Amino acid sequence: MSDILDLEASILREIDAAADEAALETVRVAALGKQGSLSALLKTLGSLPPEDRKSYGAAVNETRDRVTSALSTRKSVLKAAALEARLKRETVDITLSGRTDPLTAGRIHPVSQVIDEITAIFADMGFSVAEGPDIETDHYNFTSLNFPADHPAREMHDTFFFNPKEDGSRLLLRTHTSPVQVRTMEAQKPPIRIIAPGRTYRCDSDATHTPMFHQVEGLVIDRTSHFGHLKWILEEFLKAFFEVDEVKTRFRPSFFPFTEPSMEVDVGCKRSGGEIRIGEGDDWLEILGCGMVHPNVIRAVGLDPDEFQGFAWGMGIDRIAMLKYGMPDLRAFFDADVRWLNHYGFRPLDLPSLFGGLSS
Ligand code: DAH
């Protein structure tokens, strides 16, 4: 019998010495597991003389009960200690200032904001958004828009050309969003009402020009749309965009190969103390180009100009963003300076809508 008590004493010592729950589990398995030391003792029962079996069996069972209860006591002690240690390790310093979450810290670039504003205004008038590639062919950027071959207007645009291909043709970075007019007329049937905001490129750089800039094109093609509609649309747009009740506009005759007649539009403004107020005043600010789509452009997309007509316009997005939000230097738009973005940027979830006020 003393072998049982010796074994029990040694197991109880090991239980006391177990430093964590994993070590305790090892002790448990070594004692009570299938191959454990106590289980081994029980297996010897069969070889004992019958008169000894009962008392030996009872002794082993008592030992097993004491070991089991010692295990569970030690287990709760170790568990409590582990929790205590973890709480110490994971203390939170509630006096630290909170970390700003991305929605608060992030900013929407003014160009993205203004594109969203423009889209909201024209969507309200029934326009959808069309797109075209930044890398264009000479055909879409110039020829289909009625630029004659070798016409100086091609050079006027300060085009970035790619190296010529073997057949002599050259791809280019689109100099305006007008190619999207042609692509749209080729892809869908009138009536067409689209705007096409996007990136455009010209070799130019100063406080109001960057080699990459943004334009938005507008196009309406059907059987009856005329210049009066164009004027109304543009004035409604300008009022909504600049968030004013009235705007004065001035349509000046101009020239674009793809429109006839062509106009440049000035908006009335007042300049005082380095500030420009749009809509009022006796000054004028040039804001966009427009016109009735040239019959040659309509013909080039396979429509009959005696049947279909319409108008188009093109406007610099960065420029109207600068005017609306008072940003003096266009180059800063693309410097990726986070201080500039913090100052002029917009909150991610403040989506512009006509209902909520575009820039509220
Ligand atoms: N594409 C012209 C430019 O980049 C702007 C323009 C003028 C677009 C008249 C038009 C338009 O659609 O009708 O300078």
Short mmCIF file of C-alpha atoms and ligand atoms in Angstrom, two decimals:
data_model
loop_
_atom_site.label_atom_id
_atom_site.label_comp_id
_atom_site.label_asym_id
_atom_site.label_seq_id
_atom_site.Cartn_x
_atom_site.Cartn_y
_atom_site.Cartn_z
CA MET A 1 0.00 0.00 0.00
CA SER A 2 2.83 2.34 0.72
CA ASP A 3 3.67 2.42 -3.00
CA ILE A 4 0.28 4.06 -3.58
CA LEU A 5 0.87 6.72 -0.95
CA ASP A 6 4.39 7.40 -2.25
CA LEU A 7 3.03 7.81 -5.74
CA GLU A 8 0.26 10.10 -4.45
CA ALA A 9 2.75 12.27 -2.58
CA SER A 10 4.94 12.63 -5.63
CA ILE A 11 1.97 13.50 -7.89
CA LEU A 12 0.73 16.09 -5.37
CA ARG A 13 4.20 17.67 -5.33
CA GLU A 14 4.19 17.88 -9.09
CA ILE A 15 0.74 19.47 -9.01
CA ASP A 16 1.96 22.10 -6.59
CA ALA A 17 5.00 22.75 -8.71
CA ALA A 18 3.10 23.16 -12.01
CA ALA A 19 3.70 26.76 -13.07
CA ASP A 20 0.88 27.12 -15.57
CA GLU A 21 -2.15 25.33 -16.93
CA ALA A 22 -0.20 23.58 -19.66
CA ALA A 23 2.28 22.13 -17.14
CA LEU A 24 -0.63 21.07 -14.95
CA GLU A 25 -2.23 19.26 -17.87
CA THR A 26 1.01 17.35 -18.43
CA VAL A 27 0.96 16.24 -14.78
CA ARG A 28 -2.69 15.18 -15.10
CA VAL A 29 -2.03 13.08 -18.19
CA ALA A 30 1.06 11.48 -16.59
CA ALA A 31 -1.03 10.44 -13.58
CA LEU A 32 -4.58 9.82 -14.77
CA GLY A 33 -4.18 9.39 -18.51
CA LYS A 34 -4.59 5.99 -20.16
CA GLN A 35 -0.86 5.36 -19.81
CA GLY A 36 -0.69 7.26 -16.51
CA SER A 37 0.99 6.05 -13.33
CA LEU A 38 -2.26 5.68 -11.35
CA SER A 39 -3.98 3.92 -14.21
CA ALA A 40 -1.01 1.53 -14.29
CA LEU A 41 -1.54 0.69 -10.62
CA LEU A 42 -5.20 -0.16 -11.28
CA LYS A 43 -4.13 -2.50 -14.06
CA THR A 44 -2.07 -4.54 -11.54
CA LEU A 45 -5.24 -5.33 -9.53
CA GLY A 46 -5.87 -8.50 -11.53
CA SER A 47 -2.57 -10.04 -10.51
CA LEU A 48 -3.20 -9.59 -6.73
CA PRO A 49 -4.56 -12.30 -4.54
CA PRO A 50 -8.39 -11.96 -4.38
CA GLU A 51 -8.41 -11.04 -0.65
CA ASP A 52 -6.13 -7.99 -1.30
CA ARG A 53 -7.90 -6.72 -4.36
CA LYS A 54 -10.76 -4.90 -2.62
CA SER A 55 -8.70 -2.83 -0.20
CA TYR A 56 -5.99 -2.12 -2.80
CA GLY A 57 -8.62 -1.04 -5.32
CA ALA A 58 -10.30 1.22 -2.77
CA ALA A 59 -6.95 2.79 -1.85
CA VAL A 60 -6.09 3.52 -5.49
CA ASN A 61 -9.55 5.08 -6.00
CA GLU A 62 -9.17 7.31 -2.95
CA THR A 63 -5.78 8.45 -4.17
CA ARG A 64 -7.29 9.16 -7.57
CA ASP A 65 -10.03 11.26 -5.95
CA ARG A 66 -7.52 13.28 -3.95
CA VAL A 67 -5.33 13.79 -7.02
CA THR A 68 -8.37 14.87 -9.06
CA SER A 69 -9.44 17.39 -6.48
CA ALA A 70 -5.87 18.71 -6.07
CA LEU A 71 -5.71 19.13 -9.83
CA SER A 72 -8.89 21.15 -9.94
CA THR A 73 -7.89 23.36 -7.04
CA ARG A 74 -4.52 24.07 -8.62
CA LYS A 75 -6.22 24.70 -11.93
CA SER A 76 -8.43 27.47 -10.54
CA VAL A 77 -5.43 29.06 -8.83
CA LEU A 78 -3.42 29.04 -12.06
CA LYS A 79 -6.40 30.35 -14.07
CA ALA A 80 -6.87 33.27 -11.72
CA ALA A 81 -3.14 34.06 -11.85
CA ALA A 82 -3.14 33.95 -15.66
CA LEU A 83 -6.09 36.33 -15.84
CA GLU A 84 -4.44 38.67 -13.39
CA ALA A 85 -1.26 38.70 -15.47
CA ARG A 86 -3.19 39.32 -18.68
CA LEU A 87 -5.13 42.21 -17.19
CA LYS A 88 -1.84 43.75 -16.09
CA ARG A 89 -0.34 43.28 -19.54
CA GLU A 90 -3.31 44.72 -21.37
CA THR A 91 -4.02 47.77 -19.28
CA VAL A 92 -5.40 50.65 -21.30
CA ASP A 93 -4.23 54.14 -20.59
CA ILE A 94 -7.55 55.95 -20.77
CA THR A 95 -5.81 59.31 -20.47
CA LEU A 96 -4.29 58.89 -23.98
CA SER A 97 -6.05 60.93 -26.67
CA GLY A 98 -8.13 58.91 -29.14
CA ARG A 99 -6.80 57.95 -32.56
CA THR A 100 -8.76 59.59 -35.40
CA ASP A 101 -10.47 57.03 -37.59
CA PRO A 102 -9.97 57.09 -41.39
CA LEU A 103 -13.38 58.62 -41.99
CA THR A 104 -12.46 61.62 -39.90
CA ALA A 105 -8.87 61.93 -41.01
CA GLY A 106 -9.31 61.13 -44.72
CA ARG A 107 -9.95 63.83 -47.29
CA ILE A 108 -11.54 63.86 -50.74
CA HIS A 109 -9.50 65.85 -53.25
CA PRO A 110 -11.27 69.03 -54.44
CA VAL A 111 -11.14 67.78 -58.05
CA SER A 112 -13.01 64.61 -57.07
CA GLN A 113 -15.45 66.69 -55.05
CA VAL A 114 -16.09 69.07 -57.95
CA ILE A 115 -16.55 66.18 -60.40
CA ASP A 116 -19.14 64.76 -57.98
CA GLU A 117 -20.85 68.16 -57.77
CA ILE A 118 -20.93 68.54 -61.57
CA THR A 119 -22.26 65.01 -61.94
CA ALA A 120 -24.99 65.63 -59.34
CA ILE A 121 -26.14 68.80 -61.14
CA PHE A 122 -26.25 67.28 -64.61
CA ALA A 123 -27.74 63.99 -63.38
CA ASP A 124 -30.60 66.10 -62.04
CA MET A 125 -31.12 67.44 -65.58
CA GLY A 126 -31.19 63.92 -67.05
CA PHE A 127 -27.58 63.56 -68.17
CA SER A 128 -25.55 60.39 -67.75
CA VAL A 129 -21.78 60.07 -67.46
CA ALA A 130 -19.72 58.82 -70.42
CA GLU A 131 -16.04 57.90 -70.51
CA GLY A 132 -13.22 57.52 -72.98
CA PRO A 133 -9.53 56.61 -72.82
CA ASP A 134 -6.78 59.05 -71.83
CA ILE A 135 -4.57 57.64 -74.59
CA GLU A 136 -6.26 58.51 -77.85
CA THR A 137 -5.75 58.19 -81.55
CA ASP A 138 -5.21 61.17 -83.79
CA HIS A 139 -8.54 60.24 -85.36
CA TYR A 140 -10.65 60.64 -82.21
CA ASN A 141 -8.75 63.59 -80.77
CA PHE A 142 -8.61 65.61 -84.01
CA THR A 143 -9.78 64.20 -87.35
CA SER A 144 -13.26 63.04 -86.32
CA LEU A 145 -13.73 66.41 -84.63
CA ASN A 146 -13.28 68.16 -87.96
CA PHE A 147 -9.69 69.33 -87.45
CA PRO A 148 -8.30 69.45 -91.02
CA ALA A 149 -4.99 67.62 -91.55
CA ASP A 150 -2.08 69.95 -90.73
CA HIS A 151 -4.47 72.49 -89.30
CA PRO A 152 -2.62 74.74 -86.83
CA ALA A 153 -5.23 73.93 -84.17
CA ARG A 154 -3.54 70.55 -83.80
CA GLU A 155 -0.37 72.35 -82.79
CA MET A 156 -2.29 74.87 -80.67
CA HIS A 157 -3.14 72.09 -78.32
CA ASP A 158 0.52 71.44 -77.40
CA THR A 159 -0.10 67.76 -77.74
CA PHE A 160 1.95 65.04 -76.03
CA PHE A 161 2.54 62.49 -78.78
CA PHE A 162 3.80 58.94 -78.34
CA ASN A 163 6.57 57.67 -80.65
CA PRO A 164 5.20 56.89 -84.11
CA LYS A 165 4.23 53.30 -84.87
CA GLU A 166 5.62 51.48 -87.91
CA ASP A 167 2.74 52.66 -90.08
CA GLY A 168 3.56 56.27 -89.11
CA SER A 169 0.47 56.76 -86.92
CA ARG A 170 0.97 58.25 -83.47
CA LEU A 171 -1.03 57.76 -80.30
CA LEU A 172 -1.36 60.79 -78.07
CA LEU A 173 -2.58 61.89 -74.65
CA ARG A 174 -5.98 63.41 -75.30
CA THR A 175 -5.80 67.21 -75.26
CA HIS A 176 -9.49 67.59 -74.46
CA THR A 177 -12.52 65.50 -73.51
CA SER A 178 -14.20 66.16 -76.88
CA PRO A 179 -13.19 62.73 -78.32
CA VAL A 180 -15.73 61.24 -75.89
CA GLN A 181 -18.45 63.04 -77.90
CA VAL A 182 -17.51 61.03 -80.97
CA ARG A 183 -17.07 57.75 -79.11
CA THR A 184 -20.49 58.21 -77.49
CA MET A 185 -22.25 59.04 -80.77
CA GLU A 186 -20.70 55.94 -82.30
CA ALA A 187 -21.81 53.76 -79.38
CA GLN A 188 -25.35 54.94 -78.77
CA LYS A 189 -28.28 56.28 -80.75
CA PRO A 190 -29.85 59.71 -80.23
CA PRO A 191 -31.35 61.10 -78.12
CA ILE A 192 -28.01 61.56 -76.33
CA ARG A 193 -27.46 63.55 -73.16
CA ILE A 194 -24.07 62.95 -71.59
CA ILE A 195 -21.33 64.62 -69.68
CA ALA A 196 -17.78 63.27 -69.83
CA PRO A 197 -15.51 64.38 -67.00
CA GLY A 198 -11.89 63.25 -67.19
CA ARG A 199 -8.19 63.91 -67.41
CA THR A 200 -6.67 65.85 -70.28
CA TYR A 201 -3.07 66.67 -71.14
CA ARG A 202 -1.19 69.56 -72.73
CA CYS A 203 2.44 70.55 -72.60
CA ASP A 204 1.97 73.65 -70.46
CA SER A 205 2.81 74.72 -66.90
CA ASP A 206 2.28 77.88 -64.84
CA ALA A 207 0.07 79.01 -61.92
CA THR A 208 -3.10 78.22 -63.86
CA HIS A 209 -1.88 75.42 -66.17
CA THR A 210 -0.57 71.96 -65.41
CA PRO A 211 0.43 69.32 -68.00
CA MET A 212 -2.40 67.12 -66.69
CA PHE A 213 -5.69 68.82 -65.96
CA HIS A 214 -9.40 68.01 -65.98
CA GLN A 215 -12.22 68.88 -68.30
CA VAL A 216 -15.86 68.04 -68.50
CA GLU A 217 -17.50 67.69 -71.86
CA GLY A 218 -21.24 67.96 -72.41
CA LEU A 219 -23.17 66.67 -75.40
CA VAL A 220 -26.82 66.74 -76.40
CA ILE A 221 -27.91 65.21 -79.71
CA ASP A 222 -31.49 64.77 -80.89
CA ARG A 223 -33.73 66.28 -83.57
CA THR A 224 -34.68 69.60 -82.05
CA SER A 225 -32.22 70.81 -79.41
CA HIS A 226 -30.99 74.32 -80.10
CA PHE A 227 -28.80 77.08 -78.74
CA GLY A 228 -31.56 78.35 -76.44
CA HIS A 229 -31.56 75.01 -74.62
CA LEU A 230 -27.78 75.15 -74.33
CA LYS A 231 -27.92 78.61 -72.80
CA TRP A 232 -30.53 77.51 -70.25
CA ILE A 233 -28.60 74.37 -69.30
CA LEU A 234 -25.35 76.26 -68.81
CA GLU A 235 -26.97 78.99 -66.74
CA GLU A 236 -28.79 76.47 -64.56
CA PHE A 237 -25.51 74.65 -64.10
CA LEU A 238 -23.60 77.80 -63.15
CA LYS A 239 -26.24 78.84 -60.61
CA ALA A 240 -26.30 75.41 -59.00
CA PHE A 241 -22.52 75.00 -59.04
CA PHE A 242 -21.65 78.41 -57.63
CA GLU A 243 -24.65 78.21 -55.29
CA VAL A 244 -26.06 81.61 -56.30
CA ASP A 245 -29.60 82.64 -57.27
CA GLU A 246 -28.69 84.56 -60.40
CA VAL A 247 -25.83 84.51 -62.91
CA LYS A 248 -25.06 86.85 -65.75
CA THR A 249 -23.55 85.22 -68.81
CA ARG A 250 -22.04 86.56 -72.00
CA PHE A 251 -21.78 84.42 -75.12
CA ARG A 252 -18.93 85.60 -77.37
CA PRO A 253 -18.47 84.28 -80.92
CA SER A 254 -15.41 82.04 -81.12
CA PHE A 255 -13.97 79.23 -83.17
CA PHE A 256 -13.73 75.49 -82.59
CA PRO A 257 -13.46 73.11 -85.54
CA PHE A 258 -16.13 70.82 -84.09
CA THR A 259 -18.88 73.39 -83.52
CA GLU A 260 -20.66 75.87 -85.76
CA PRO A 261 -21.47 78.42 -84.53
CA SER A 262 -18.96 78.36 -81.67
CA MET A 263 -19.08 80.48 -78.56
CA GLU A 264 -17.02 81.20 -75.50
CA VAL A 265 -18.99 81.87 -72.37
CA ASP A 266 -18.08 84.44 -69.75
CA VAL A 267 -19.74 84.58 -66.38
CA GLY A 268 -20.38 87.85 -64.58
CA CYS A 269 -18.23 88.41 -61.51
CA LYS A 270 -16.98 90.99 -59.06
CA ARG A 271 -13.35 91.19 -58.03
CA SER A 272 -12.47 92.89 -54.78
CA GLY A 273 -9.47 92.48 -52.51
CA GLY A 274 -8.15 89.37 -54.19
CA GLU A 275 -11.56 87.71 -54.01
CA ILE A 276 -13.87 86.86 -56.90
CA ARG A 277 -17.64 86.64 -56.45
CA ILE A 278 -19.37 84.78 -59.25
CA GLY A 279 -22.79 85.84 -60.51
CA GLU A 280 -22.76 89.55 -59.69
CA GLY A 281 -20.66 92.56 -60.67
CA ASP A 282 -19.46 94.18 -63.89
CA ASP A 283 -16.44 92.01 -64.59
CA TRP A 284 -16.36 88.92 -66.78
CA LEU A 285 -14.58 85.64 -66.42
CA GLU A 286 -14.18 83.17 -69.26
CA ILE A 287 -15.49 79.82 -68.16
CA LEU A 288 -16.15 77.46 -71.08
CA GLY A 289 -16.39 76.86 -74.82
CA CYS A 290 -19.51 75.60 -76.57
CA GLY A 291 -21.46 75.51 -79.78
CA MET A 292 -23.79 73.61 -82.08
CA VAL A 293 -22.14 70.33 -83.10
CA HIS A 294 -20.65 70.76 -86.57
CA PRO A 295 -22.48 68.83 -89.35
CA ASN A 296 -19.16 67.24 -90.32
CA VAL A 297 -18.83 65.71 -86.82
CA ILE A 298 -22.38 64.37 -86.98
CA ARG A 299 -21.70 62.98 -90.46
CA ALA A 300 -18.42 61.38 -89.31
CA VAL A 301 -20.27 59.16 -86.83
CA GLY A 302 -22.73 58.02 -89.50
CA LEU A 303 -25.69 60.23 -88.56
CA ASP A 304 -27.51 62.48 -91.03
CA PRO A 305 -26.92 66.13 -90.04
CA ASP A 306 -30.21 67.09 -91.73
CA GLU A 307 -31.99 64.81 -89.29
CA PHE A 308 -29.95 65.15 -86.10
CA GLN A 309 -28.53 68.18 -84.39
CA GLY A 310 -27.37 69.24 -80.98
CA PHE A 311 -24.85 71.12 -78.95
CA ALA A 312 -21.71 70.53 -76.93
CA TRP A 313 -19.55 72.31 -74.43
CA GLY A 314 -16.22 71.87 -72.71
CA MET A 315 -15.17 73.30 -69.39
CA GLY A 316 -12.03 73.20 -67.25
CA ILE A 317 -12.83 71.45 -63.97
CA ASP A 318 -9.74 72.56 -62.06
CA ARG A 319 -10.42 76.14 -63.02
CA ILE A 320 -13.98 76.21 -61.70
CA ALA A 321 -12.80 74.34 -58.58
CA MET A 322 -10.22 77.11 -57.99
CA LEU A 323 -12.89 79.75 -58.45
CA LYS A 324 -15.43 78.13 -56.17
CA TYR A 325 -13.12 77.14 -53.34
CA GLY A 326 -10.60 79.99 -53.57
CA MET A 327 -7.47 77.98 -54.35
CA PRO A 328 -4.89 80.31 -55.88
CA ASP A 329 -2.38 77.95 -57.53
CA LEU A 330 -3.34 75.03 -59.74
CA ARG A 331 0.03 73.33 -59.37
CA ALA A 332 -0.66 72.68 -55.67
CA PHE A 333 -3.57 70.43 -56.76
CA PHE A 334 -1.12 67.78 -57.84
CA ASP A 335 1.70 68.20 -55.31
CA ALA A 336 0.16 65.55 -53.04
CA ASP A 337 0.94 67.72 -50.01
CA VAL A 338 -1.15 66.40 -47.15
CA ARG A 339 -1.29 69.84 -45.49
CA TRP A 340 -2.92 71.27 -48.64
CA LEU A 341 -5.35 68.35 -48.76
CA ASN A 342 -6.23 68.77 -45.08
CA HIS A 343 -7.02 72.40 -45.73
CA TYR A 344 -8.89 72.21 -49.03
CA GLY A 345 -10.12 68.59 -49.00
CA PHE A 346 -13.61 67.34 -48.23
CA ARG A 347 -14.89 64.76 -45.77
CA PRO A 348 -15.37 61.33 -47.29
CA LEU A 349 -19.06 60.92 -46.46
CA ASP A 350 -20.17 64.46 -47.28
CA LEU A 351 -21.40 63.52 -50.73
CA PRO A 352 -22.60 66.49 -52.76
CA SER A 353 -26.30 66.50 -53.56
CA LEU A 354 -28.58 69.22 -54.86
CA PHE A 355 -31.00 68.46 -52.05
CA GLY A 356 -28.46 68.76 -49.24
CA GLY A 357 -26.58 71.72 -50.76
CA LEU A 358 -23.63 70.80 -52.92
CA SER A 359 -20.80 71.89 -50.67
CA SER A 360 -22.47 71.75 -47.27
N1 DAH B 1 -12.46 70.96 -76.50
C1 DAH B 1 -12.34 72.39 -76.28
C2 DAH B 1 -11.02 72.70 -75.63
O1 DAH B 1 -10.42 71.83 -75.08
C3 DAH B 1 -13.46 72.88 -75.41
C4 DAH B 1 -14.76 72.82 -76.12
C5 DAH B 1 -15.23 73.90 -76.85
C6 DAH B 1 -15.53 71.68 -76.09
C7 DAH B 1 -16.41 73.87 -77.51
C8 DAH B 1 -16.77 71.63 -76.75
C9 DAH B 1 -17.19 72.76 -77.46
O2 DAH B 1 -17.54 70.56 -76.74
O3 DAH B 1 -18.37 72.69 -78.10
O4 DAH B 1 -10.59 73.81 -75.63
#
